[in-house]
Coordinates of C-alpha atoms in Angstrom, one line a residue:
Chain A
X8 CA 22.9 -104.2 78.9
X9 CA 21.9 -101.2 77.0
X10 CA 20.6 -100.6 73.4
X11 CA 21.7 -97.6 71.4
X12 CA 19.6 -95.5 69.1
X13 CA 20.5 -92.9 66.6
X14 CA 17.8 -90.9 64.8
X15 CA 19.9 -89.2 62.2
X16 CA 17.8 -86.3 60.7
X17 CA 18.7 -83.6 58.4
X18 CA 18.6 -80.9 60.9
X19 CA 19.5 -82.8 64.1
X20 CA 20.7 -86.2 65.4
X21 CA 18.9 -87.6 68.5
X22 CA 20.8 -90.4 70.2
X23 CA 19.7 -92.4 73.0
X24 CA 20.4 -95.5 75.3
X25 CA 17.7 -97.8 76.5
X26 CA 17.5 -100.7 78.9
X27 CA 16.4 -104.2 78.2
X28 CA 12.7 -103.1 78.3
X29 CA 13.8 -100.1 75.9
X30 CA 13.1 -97.5 78.5
X31 CA 15.2 -94.6 77.5
X32 CA 18.1 -94.0 80.3
X33 CA 19.7 -91.1 78.6
X34 CA 19.1 -89.0 75.5
X35 CA 21.2 -86.2 73.7
X36 CA 20.7 -84.2 70.6
X37 CA 23.1 -82.5 68.3
X38 CA 22.9 -80.5 65.2
X39 CA 23.5 -82.1 61.9
X40 CA 26.6 -80.1 60.6
X41 CA 29.6 -82.0 59.0
X42 CA 29.9 -85.6 59.4
X43 CA 33.2 -85.3 61.5
X44 CA 31.8 -82.9 63.9
X45 CA 28.4 -84.5 64.4
X46 CA 29.7 -88.0 64.4
X47 CA 32.3 -87.0 67.0
X48 CA 29.5 -86.0 69.2
X49 CA 27.6 -89.3 68.6
X50 CA 30.7 -91.3 69.3
X51 CA 31.4 -89.5 72.6
X52 CA 27.8 -90.0 73.7
X53 CA 28.0 -93.7 73.1
X54 CA 31.5 -94.2 74.5
X55 CA 30.1 -93.4 77.9
X56 CA 28.1 -96.7 77.6
X57 CA 30.5 -98.7 75.6
X58 CA 30.8 -101.5 78.1
X59 CA 27.1 -102.1 78.3
X60 CA 26.1 -101.3 74.6
X61 CA 25.1 -104.5 72.9
X62 CA 23.5 -103.1 69.6
X63 CA 22.7 -99.8 67.8
X64 CA 19.6 -99.0 65.8
X65 CA 20.0 -96.2 63.2
X66 CA 17.3 -94.3 61.3
X67 CA 19.0 -92.1 58.9
X68 CA 18.0 -89.3 56.4
X69 CA 18.6 -90.4 53.0
X70 CA 18.7 -91.7 50.4
X71 CA 20.7 -94.4 51.9
X72 CA 22.0 -97.8 50.7
X73 CA 20.0 -100.7 52.4
X74 CA 21.3 -103.5 50.3
X75 CA 23.3 -105.9 52.6
X76 CA 25.1 -107.2 49.5
X77 CA 26.3 -103.8 48.2
X78 CA 29.8 -102.6 48.7
X79 CA 28.2 -99.3 49.9
X80 CA 25.8 -100.8 52.5
X81 CA 25.4 -98.5 55.3
X82 CA 26.2 -95.3 53.3
X83 CA 24.3 -92.2 52.9
X84 CA 24.2 -91.9 49.1
X85 CA 23.1 -89.1 46.9
X86 CA 21.8 -86.6 49.5
X87 CA 21.6 -82.9 48.7
X88 CA 23.7 -82.5 51.9
X89 CA 27.0 -82.5 50.2
X90 CA 29.1 -83.1 53.2
X91 CA 27.2 -86.4 53.9
X92 CA 27.3 -87.7 50.3
X93 CA 28.8 -91.1 50.3
X94 CA 29.3 -91.2 54.1
X95 CA 29.9 -94.8 55.5
X96 CA 27.6 -94.4 58.5
X97 CA 27.6 -98.1 59.5
X98 CA 31.3 -98.5 58.8
X99 CA 32.1 -95.6 60.9
X100 CA 30.0 -97.0 63.9
X101 CA 31.4 -100.5 63.3
X102 CA 35.0 -99.2 63.7
X103 CA 34.2 -97.7 67.1
X104 CA 31.6 -100.4 68.2
X105 CA 32.0 -103.9 67.2
X106 CA 28.4 -104.8 67.8
X107 CA 25.3 -105.4 65.6
X108 CA 24.1 -102.2 63.9
X109 CA 20.5 -101.9 62.5
X110 CA 20.2 -99.6 59.7
X111 CA 17.2 -98.1 57.8
X112 CA 15.8 -94.8 56.8
X113 CA 14.4 -92.3 59.5
X114 CA 10.8 -92.7 58.4
X115 CA 11.1 -96.7 58.4
X116 CA 12.5 -96.2 61.9
X117 CA 9.6 -94.1 63.0
X118 CA 7.3 -96.6 61.5
X119 CA 8.9 -99.4 63.3
X120 CA 8.6 -97.5 66.6
X121 CA 4.7 -97.3 66.0
X122 CA 4.7 -100.9 64.9
X123 CA 6.6 -102.0 68.0
X124 CA 4.8 -99.8 70.6
X125 CA 2.3 -97.4 69.1
X126 CA -0.7 -97.5 66.9
X127 CA 0.7 -100.5 64.9
X128 CA 1.2 -102.8 67.9
X129 CA -0.1 -106.1 67.3
X130 CA -1.0 -105.5 63.7
X131 CA 0.5 -107.2 60.7
X132 CA 0.9 -104.5 58.2
X133 CA 1.7 -100.8 59.1
X134 CA 2.3 -97.8 56.8
X135 CA 3.9 -94.7 58.3
X136 CA 4.1 -91.3 56.7
X137 CA 5.9 -88.1 58.0
X138 CA 4.4 -84.9 56.6
X139 CA 6.7 -82.0 57.5
X140 CA 9.5 -80.3 55.6
X141 CA 9.3 -83.2 53.2
X142 CA 7.2 -86.2 53.1
X143 CA 8.5 -89.6 53.5
X144 CA 6.8 -93.0 54.0
X145 CA 7.8 -96.5 55.2
X146 CA 5.9 -99.9 55.1
X147 CA 6.3 -102.8 57.5
X148 CA 4.8 -106.2 57.2
X149 CA 5.3 -108.9 59.7
X150 CA 8.4 -107.3 61.1
X151 CA 10.0 -106.7 57.6
X152 CA 10.5 -103.4 55.7
X153 CA 8.9 -103.2 52.4
X154 CA 11.8 -102.7 49.9
X155 CA 13.5 -104.0 46.8
X156 CA 16.1 -102.2 44.6
X157 CA 16.2 -99.7 47.6
X158 CA 14.0 -98.3 50.2
X159 CA 10.7 -96.6 49.1
X160 CA 10.4 -92.9 48.4
X161 CA 6.7 -92.8 49.1
X162 CA 6.5 -88.9 49.4
X163 CA 6.9 -88.6 45.7
X164 CA 3.8 -90.4 44.6
X165 CA 1.7 -88.5 42.1
X166 CA -1.3 -86.6 43.2
X167 CA -4.1 -85.0 41.2
X168 CA -4.1 -81.2 41.6
X169 CA -7.1 -79.8 43.5
X170 CA -9.3 -78.0 40.9
X171 CA -9.0 -74.6 42.9
X172 CA -5.3 -75.1 43.6
X173 CA -3.0 -72.7 41.4
X174 CA 0.2 -73.7 43.1
X175 CA 2.3 -75.6 40.8
X176 CA 4.2 -77.7 43.3
X177 CA 7.9 -77.1 44.3
X178 CA 9.4 -80.5 43.9
X179 CA 12.5 -79.9 41.7
X180 CA 11.9 -83.4 40.1
X181 CA 8.2 -83.9 39.7
X182 CA 5.4 -81.7 38.5
X183 CA 2.6 -82.9 40.9
X184 CA 4.1 -85.2 43.5
X185 CA 2.8 -85.4 47.0
X186 CA 5.8 -83.8 48.7
X187 CA 5.9 -80.9 46.1
X188 CA 2.2 -80.2 46.6
X189 CA 1.7 -80.8 50.3
X190 CA 4.8 -80.8 52.4
X191 CA 5.2 -77.8 54.7
X192 CA 6.9 -75.5 52.3
X193 CA 4.3 -76.0 49.7
X194 CA 1.6 -74.8 52.4
X195 CA 3.8 -71.9 53.3
X196 CA 4.5 -70.8 49.7
X197 CA 0.8 -71.1 48.9
X198 CA -0.4 -69.1 51.9
X199 CA 2.5 -66.7 52.2
X200 CA 2.8 -67.7 55.9
X201 CA 3.6 -70.7 58.0
X202 CA 1.2 -73.6 58.5
X203 CA 1.0 -72.9 62.2
X204 CA -0.1 -69.4 61.5
X205 CA -3.0 -70.5 59.3
X206 CA -6.4 -70.8 60.9
X207 CA -8.2 -74.2 60.9
X208 CA -11.2 -72.8 58.8
X209 CA -8.9 -71.6 56.0
X210 CA -9.7 -73.5 52.7
X211 CA -6.0 -74.2 52.2
X212 CA -6.4 -77.1 54.8
X213 CA -9.1 -78.7 52.6
X214 CA -6.6 -78.7 49.7
X215 CA -4.0 -80.2 52.1
X216 CA -6.5 -82.9 53.1
X217 CA -7.3 -83.6 49.5
X218 CA -3.7 -84.5 48.9
X219 CA -3.1 -86.5 52.1
X220 CA -6.4 -88.3 51.4
X221 CA -5.1 -89.2 47.9
X222 CA -2.0 -90.4 49.7
X223 CA -4.1 -92.6 52.0
X224 CA -6.3 -93.7 49.2
X225 CA -3.4 -95.0 47.2
X226 CA -1.7 -96.6 50.1
X227 CA -5.0 -98.4 50.9
X228 CA -5.4 -99.7 47.3
X229 CA -1.7 -100.7 47.0
X230 CA -1.0 -102.3 50.4
X231 CA -4.4 -102.8 52.1
X232 CA -2.5 -102.2 55.3
X233 CA -3.9 -102.6 59.0
X234 CA -3.2 -99.1 59.7
X235 CA -1.9 -95.8 58.1
X236 CA -0.2 -93.4 60.3
X237 CA 0.5 -89.9 59.6
X238 CA 3.1 -88.2 61.7
X239 CA 5.1 -84.8 61.1
X240 CA 4.6 -81.3 61.9
X241 CA 1.7 -80.7 59.5
X242 CA -0.4 -83.4 61.1
X243 CA -0.1 -81.6 64.4
X244 CA -3.0 -79.5 63.1
X245 CA -5.5 -81.2 65.3
X246 CA -8.4 -80.7 62.7
X247 CA -6.5 -82.4 59.9
X248 CA -7.1 -86.0 60.5
X249 CA -10.9 -85.6 60.4
X250 CA -10.6 -83.6 57.1
X251 CA -8.5 -86.3 55.7
X252 CA -11.2 -89.0 56.8
X253 CA -13.9 -87.1 55.0
X254 CA -12.1 -86.7 51.6
X255 CA -10.6 -90.1 51.9
X256 CA -14.2 -91.7 52.2
X257 CA -15.4 -89.6 49.3
X258 CA -12.6 -90.8 47.1
X259 CA -12.8 -94.5 48.1
X260 CA -16.6 -94.4 47.6
X261 CA -16.9 -97.7 49.6
X262 CA -14.9 -99.6 47.0
X263 CA -13.1 -101.7 49.7
X264 CA -14.1 -102.1 53.3
X265 CA -11.2 -100.6 55.5
X266 CA -11.1 -100.9 59.2
X267 CA -12.9 -98.2 61.0
X268 CA -11.3 -94.8 59.9
X269 CA -10.6 -93.8 63.6
X270 CA -8.4 -96.7 63.9
X271 CA -7.2 -96.7 60.3
X272 CA -6.0 -93.3 59.4
X273 CA -4.4 -92.0 62.5
X274 CA -1.6 -89.8 64.0
X275 CA 1.3 -91.6 65.9
X276 CA 0.9 -92.6 69.5
X277 CA 4.6 -91.9 70.2
X278 CA 4.2 -88.5 68.6
X279 CA 7.8 -87.1 68.0
X280 CA 9.3 -90.1 69.7
X281 CA 8.3 -92.6 67.1
X282 CA 11.8 -92.5 65.5
X283 CA 14.0 -92.9 68.6
X284 CA 12.0 -95.7 70.0
X285 CA 12.0 -97.3 66.5
X286 CA 15.7 -97.3 66.5
X287 CA 15.9 -98.9 69.9
X288 CA 13.4 -101.5 68.9
X289 CA 15.5 -102.1 65.8
X290 CA 18.7 -102.4 67.9
X291 CA 16.9 -105.0 70.1
X292 CA 15.7 -106.9 66.9
X293 CA 19.1 -107.0 65.2
X294 CA 20.6 -108.2 68.4
X295 CA 18.1 -111.1 68.5
X296 CA 18.8 -111.9 64.8
X297 CA 22.5 -112.2 65.5
X298 CA 22.0 -114.6 68.3
Chain B
X19 CA 2.7 -137.2 43.7
X20 CA 0.7 -134.4 41.9
X21 CA 0.0 -130.8 42.7
X22 CA -3.3 -129.3 41.6
X23 CA -3.8 -125.8 40.4
X24 CA -7.0 -123.8 39.8
X25 CA -6.9 -120.4 38.1
X26 CA -10.5 -119.2 38.7
X27 CA -11.2 -116.3 36.4
X28 CA -14.2 -114.4 35.7
X29 CA -14.9 -116.0 32.3
X30 CA -13.1 -119.4 32.7
X31 CA -11.6 -121.7 35.2
X32 CA -8.3 -123.3 34.2
X33 CA -7.4 -126.5 36.2
X34 CA -4.2 -128.4 35.9
X35 CA -2.1 -131.0 37.7
X36 CA 1.7 -131.0 37.7
X37 CA 4.3 -133.3 38.8
X38 CA 7.0 -132.8 41.5
X39 CA 9.0 -130.5 39.2
X40 CA 5.7 -128.7 38.5
X41 CA 5.6 -129.8 34.8
X42 CA 2.0 -129.8 33.8
X43 CA 0.7 -133.3 33.2
X44 CA -2.9 -132.4 32.4
X45 CA -4.9 -129.3 31.9
X46 CA -8.4 -128.4 31.4
X47 CA -10.6 -125.3 31.1
X48 CA -14.3 -124.7 32.0
X49 CA -16.6 -121.6 31.4
X50 CA -17.4 -119.7 34.7
X51 CA -21.1 -120.1 35.0
X52 CA -22.9 -121.0 38.4
X53 CA -20.7 -122.3 41.2
X54 CA -22.5 -125.7 41.3
X55 CA -22.0 -126.3 37.6
X56 CA -18.5 -125.0 37.3
X57 CA -17.2 -126.5 40.6
X58 CA -18.6 -129.9 39.6
X59 CA -16.3 -129.8 36.5
X60 CA -13.5 -128.8 38.8
X61 CA -14.2 -131.7 41.1
X62 CA -14.6 -134.2 38.4
X63 CA -11.2 -133.2 37.0
X64 CA -9.3 -133.4 40.1
X65 CA -11.1 -136.7 41.3
X66 CA -9.3 -138.5 38.5
X67 CA -6.1 -137.7 40.4
X68 CA -7.4 -138.0 43.8
X69 CA -4.9 -140.6 45.1
X70 CA -1.8 -138.8 44.0
X71 CA -3.0 -135.2 44.8
X72 CA -1.1 -133.7 47.7
X73 CA -2.1 -130.1 47.7
X74 CA -4.0 -127.6 45.5
X75 CA -3.2 -123.8 44.8
X76 CA -6.0 -121.5 43.9
X77 CA -5.9 -118.0 42.4
X78 CA -9.3 -116.7 42.2
X79 CA -11.2 -113.7 40.9
X80 CA -12.3 -111.5 43.8
X81 CA -12.7 -109.8 46.1
X82 CA -11.8 -112.7 48.3
X83 CA -11.3 -113.2 52.1
X84 CA -7.5 -114.1 52.6
X85 CA -7.6 -113.7 56.5
X86 CA -6.8 -117.0 57.9
X87 CA -8.5 -116.1 61.1
X88 CA -11.7 -114.9 59.6
X89 CA -14.9 -116.9 59.7
X90 CA -15.3 -116.3 55.9
X91 CA -11.6 -117.3 55.0
X92 CA -11.6 -118.9 51.7
X93 CA -14.8 -117.2 50.2
X94 CA -15.3 -115.2 47.4
X95 CA -17.0 -112.0 48.9
X96 CA -18.6 -109.0 47.4
X97 CA -18.2 -109.9 43.6
X98 CA -20.5 -108.4 41.0
X99 CA -21.1 -112.1 39.8
X100 CA -24.1 -112.6 42.1
X101 CA -24.1 -116.4 42.0
X102 CA -20.5 -116.5 43.4
X103 CA -21.1 -113.9 46.1
X104 CA -20.1 -115.5 49.6
X105 CA -19.2 -118.7 47.8
X106 CA -17.1 -120.8 50.2
X107 CA -14.3 -121.9 47.6
X108 CA -11.7 -123.4 49.9
X109 CA -14.4 -125.0 52.1
X110 CA -15.9 -126.7 49.0
X111 CA -12.6 -128.1 48.2
X112 CA -11.8 -129.2 51.6
X113 CA -14.9 -131.3 51.8
X114 CA -13.7 -133.3 48.6
X115 CA -10.1 -133.2 49.1
X116 CA -8.5 -133.2 52.7
X117 CA -5.2 -131.8 51.6
X118 CA -3.6 -128.2 52.1
X119 CA -5.2 -125.6 49.9
X120 CA -3.3 -122.3 49.1
X121 CA -5.6 -119.6 48.5
X122 CA -4.9 -116.1 46.9
X123 CA -6.2 -113.7 44.2
X124 CA -5.8 -114.5 40.5
X125 CA -3.3 -111.7 40.1
X126 CA -1.3 -112.7 43.1
X127 CA -1.1 -116.2 41.7
X128 CA 0.1 -115.0 38.4
X129 CA 2.8 -112.8 40.1
X130 CA 3.8 -115.8 42.1
X131 CA 4.2 -117.7 38.9
X132 CA 6.7 -115.1 37.7
X133 CA 8.2 -114.8 41.1
X134 CA 8.8 -118.7 41.0
X135 CA 9.7 -119.2 37.3
X136 CA 9.7 -116.1 35.3
X137 CA 10.9 -112.6 35.2
X138 CA 11.0 -112.5 39.1
X139 CA 13.0 -115.5 39.6
X140 CA 15.9 -115.0 42.1
X141 CA 14.6 -111.6 43.0
X142 CA 13.4 -110.4 46.3
X143 CA 10.6 -108.1 45.5
X144 CA 8.1 -108.6 42.6
X145 CA 5.2 -106.4 41.5
X146 CA 2.8 -107.9 38.9
X147 CA -0.1 -106.2 37.1
X148 CA -2.6 -107.5 34.5
X149 CA -3.9 -104.9 32.2
X150 CA -6.9 -106.5 30.4
X151 CA -10.7 -106.3 30.8
X152 CA -9.8 -104.9 34.3
X153 CA -6.6 -104.0 36.0
X154 CA -5.3 -105.8 39.0
X155 CA -2.0 -106.1 40.9
X156 CA -0.2 -108.2 43.3
X157 CA 3.0 -107.7 45.2
X158 CA 5.5 -110.4 46.5
X159 CA 8.3 -109.8 48.9
X160 CA 10.5 -112.7 50.0
X161 CA 7.9 -115.4 49.3
X162 CA 5.1 -113.4 51.0
X163 CA 2.3 -111.5 49.5
X164 CA 1.9 -107.9 50.5
X165 CA -1.5 -107.6 52.3
X166 CA -3.2 -106.4 55.5
X167 CA -6.9 -105.9 56.1
X168 CA -7.3 -107.6 52.8
X169 CA -5.5 -108.1 49.5
X170 CA -4.6 -105.1 47.4
X171 CA -6.8 -103.6 44.7
X172 CA -3.9 -101.8 43.0
X173 CA -5.9 -101.3 39.6
X174 CA -7.8 -98.6 41.3
X175 CA -5.0 -96.3 42.3
X176 CA -5.6 -92.8 41.1
X177 CA -4.0 -91.4 38.0
X178 CA -3.9 -87.9 36.7
X179 CA -5.7 -87.5 33.4
X180 CA -3.7 -86.8 30.2
X181 CA -4.2 -83.2 29.1
X182 CA -5.6 -84.5 25.8
X183 CA -7.7 -87.1 27.1
X184 CA -11.4 -86.1 27.1
X185 CA -12.7 -89.7 28.3
X186 CA -13.9 -89.3 31.8
X187 CA -13.2 -92.9 32.9
X188 CA -15.7 -95.8 33.2
X189 CA -15.0 -97.0 36.7
X190 CA -18.4 -96.9 38.6
X191 CA -16.5 -96.1 41.9
X192 CA -13.8 -93.6 41.0
X193 CA -13.4 -90.7 38.8
X194 CA -9.9 -91.1 37.6
X195 CA -8.6 -94.5 38.7
X196 CA -6.2 -96.5 36.5
X197 CA -8.8 -99.2 35.7
X198 CA -11.4 -96.7 34.7
X199 CA -8.9 -94.8 32.4
X200 CA -6.7 -97.6 31.0
X201 CA -8.3 -101.0 31.1
X202 CA -9.3 -102.7 27.8
X203 CA -13.0 -101.3 27.9
X204 CA -11.6 -97.7 28.4
X205 CA -9.4 -97.9 25.3
X206 CA -12.4 -99.3 23.3
X207 CA -14.9 -96.7 24.5
X208 CA -12.4 -94.0 23.6
X209 CA -11.6 -95.3 20.3
X210 CA -14.9 -96.9 19.1
X211 CA -13.1 -100.1 18.4
X212 CA -11.2 -102.7 20.2
X213 CA -7.6 -102.3 21.0
X214 CA -6.4 -105.0 18.8
X215 CA -7.7 -103.0 15.8
X216 CA -6.0 -99.8 16.7
X217 CA -2.7 -99.3 14.8
X218 CA 0.5 -98.9 16.9
X219 CA 0.9 -95.2 15.8
X220 CA -2.4 -94.1 17.0
X221 CA -1.8 -91.4 19.7
X222 CA -4.4 -93.4 21.9
X223 CA -1.6 -95.6 22.7
X224 CA 0.5 -92.6 24.1
X225 CA -2.4 -91.8 26.4
X226 CA -2.4 -95.6 27.6
X227 CA 1.3 -95.5 28.1
X228 CA 0.9 -92.3 30.2
X229 CA -1.5 -94.1 32.5
X230 CA 0.5 -97.3 32.7
X231 CA 3.7 -95.2 33.3
X232 CA 2.1 -93.4 36.2
X233 CA 1.3 -96.9 37.6
X234 CA 4.9 -97.9 37.3
X235 CA 6.0 -94.7 38.7
X236 CA 3.8 -94.9 41.8
X237 CA 4.8 -98.6 42.1
X238 CA 8.4 -97.6 42.0
X239 CA 8.1 -94.9 44.7
X240 CA 6.0 -96.9 47.0
X241 CA 7.6 -100.4 46.9
X242 CA 11.1 -99.8 45.2
X243 CA 10.6 -103.4 43.8
X244 CA 13.2 -105.4 41.9
X245 CA 10.9 -105.7 38.8
X246 CA 7.5 -104.5 37.6
X247 CA 5.8 -107.1 35.4
X248 CA 2.8 -106.0 33.1
X249 CA 0.7 -108.9 31.8
X250 CA -2.8 -109.1 30.3
X251 CA -4.2 -108.5 26.9
X252 CA -3.4 -104.6 26.5
X253 CA 0.3 -105.4 27.0
X254 CA 0.4 -107.8 24.1
X255 CA 0.6 -104.7 22.0
X256 CA 4.4 -105.2 21.4
X257 CA 5.0 -101.5 21.1
X258 CA 3.6 -100.6 24.6
X259 CA 6.6 -101.5 26.8
X260 CA 8.8 -99.1 25.0
X261 CA 6.3 -96.2 25.2
X262 CA 5.8 -96.9 29.0
X263 CA 9.6 -96.9 29.3
X264 CA 9.8 -93.5 27.7
X265 CA 7.1 -91.9 29.7
X266 CA 8.2 -93.5 32.9
X267 CA 11.7 -92.0 32.6
X268 CA 10.2 -88.6 31.9
X269 CA 8.0 -88.8 34.9
X270 CA 10.7 -90.2 37.3
X271 CA 13.1 -87.6 36.1
X272 CA 16.1 -89.7 37.5
X273 CA 14.9 -89.2 41.0
X274 CA 15.7 -92.6 42.1
X275 CA 18.1 -95.1 40.2
X276 CA 16.0 -98.1 39.3
X277 CA 17.4 -101.1 37.6
X278 CA 17.9 -100.8 33.8
X279 CA 14.4 -100.3 32.4
X280 CA 14.7 -103.4 29.9
X281 CA 14.9 -105.6 33.1
X282 CA 12.7 -103.4 35.3
X283 CA 9.5 -102.7 33.5
X284 CA 8.8 -105.9 31.6
X285 CA 6.1 -108.3 30.2
X286 CA 5.7 -111.9 31.7
X287 CA 8.1 -114.5 30.7
X288 CA 5.2 -117.2 31.3
X289 CA 2.8 -114.9 29.2
X290 CA -0.8 -116.3 29.8
X291 CA 0.6 -119.4 31.8
X292 CA 1.7 -117.2 34.7
X293 CA -1.4 -117.8 36.6
X294 CA -1.6 -121.5 36.3
X295 CA 2.1 -122.1 37.2
X296 CA 1.7 -119.6 40.1
X297 CA -1.0 -121.9 41.4
X298 CA 1.1 -124.8 41.1
X299 CA 4.0 -123.3 42.8
X300 CA 1.6 -122.1 45.6
X301 CA 0.4 -125.7 46.0
X302 CA 4.0 -126.9 46.4
X303 CA 4.7 -124.1 48.9
X304 CA 1.5 -124.8 51.0
X305 CA 2.5 -128.6 51.1
X306 CA 6.0 -127.6 52.2
X307 CA 4.6 -125.3 54.9
X308 CA 2.4 -128.0 56.3
X309 CA 5.2 -130.6 56.8

């Protein structure tokens, strides 16, 4: 018996199969090109395990349709990647594999990975952000994703510009949203070089921490979660978490008593594997639900 | 068989009993003074119905302890009302009435009222704000309150000051939080008169709408709920909802496709009765849970 996992990202797809304990048995990765090409590679990968495969969990770039009652459930919808617009992801999988398919956003899947195996394990309410080329967020409470008319788009929450920040933000939709002010490309445009080449003591990181701390602050006041996990490339700067803790404390000003910050605002235990393990865990969950 | 309801507000307590269909049979209200005095009136009220009473739902001012496993579950905790600090609300009720007691915040209870009977009826995900002397918010998804280490304190989310607003906010904790910038006292301090005496065409309402719209925007991006309901005194200004719709649309800039605004950003159907009906509905729910 094997579970399948597809972490469908904007630049690459990671596919894996895991055993009953969700240990990964095989993993492969394919560039995100056209649906026909990429999905053929995905299908070829899983066809090797067709007899043992009992469910697949998918975490996809979006926006996606997560409404079970919708006629376009399981589709990628209005993505800027034109070839993938209105692509029937779940339907395509279902045609080849008549097994339960779990379907959610890439960031929800990564959050679920941490909820099942990482820093959110054993907790009730987990919020996960990825801060990289873009910023996305997902929320899980008691095994359910927070959603309503659609999945959240937390990366576009509004932030107040840092008084010394003269960068206007680069989100094409919003003047001062988190993604436009704090994702990797904003750092790069501000500094004229990539984040990985900026030293830890550069004041640009204090600005960055100010935006991430506002995100953590709003998340705290709106969800009162048990943990807030920040993944993604930007958070690989080891000094960032401490900077975020300091600014978060200053902003919150002891208004509510959160868990200890070292256990409350954290980076992911599974690091870059949060997404693929989350997809496996979702596959197992959907299999259990269908029993 | 009767259900009991206690809407425990900072200035008054409203108590009611309702029949199996949650029609209110009797209602009374008492000023919030000292716990001994106010709770005696509450007890006297419910003692009249002691034989028929099967459960009580409480929506309380806070902060409160909602952690079932906590030793101070059911307490009002660090409220500025000193006499009520560390008051064991649920314990006090349990001593007199050995029946299930539902326990949540006042704003969660009002949200639950709308979820059960009002603008949230039949929907999956409902966010409720009250904009009055303070600002509070509650979130419900599939019959559960959104919470984690504690209940949310949504009224303290950060907002970006309006470019023409020279008022610095009056929250003693946070420089530019929603409550400090947009609750009733902020309007009054800005204008030098009470909100109800300010004409609809005064530009102060555009500022107010700007803050409420930021709240609706952040709520949309973080929860993608099915409806956002704004209750409380400030929202009784009939012109406000439309102003909020306009500013919300401008901020969101079509980034996500919400439900139609007339059905998405709304005022409560139950008006000032959302809280007491919410407490009754919670009483019924907790009775069902205990069966």
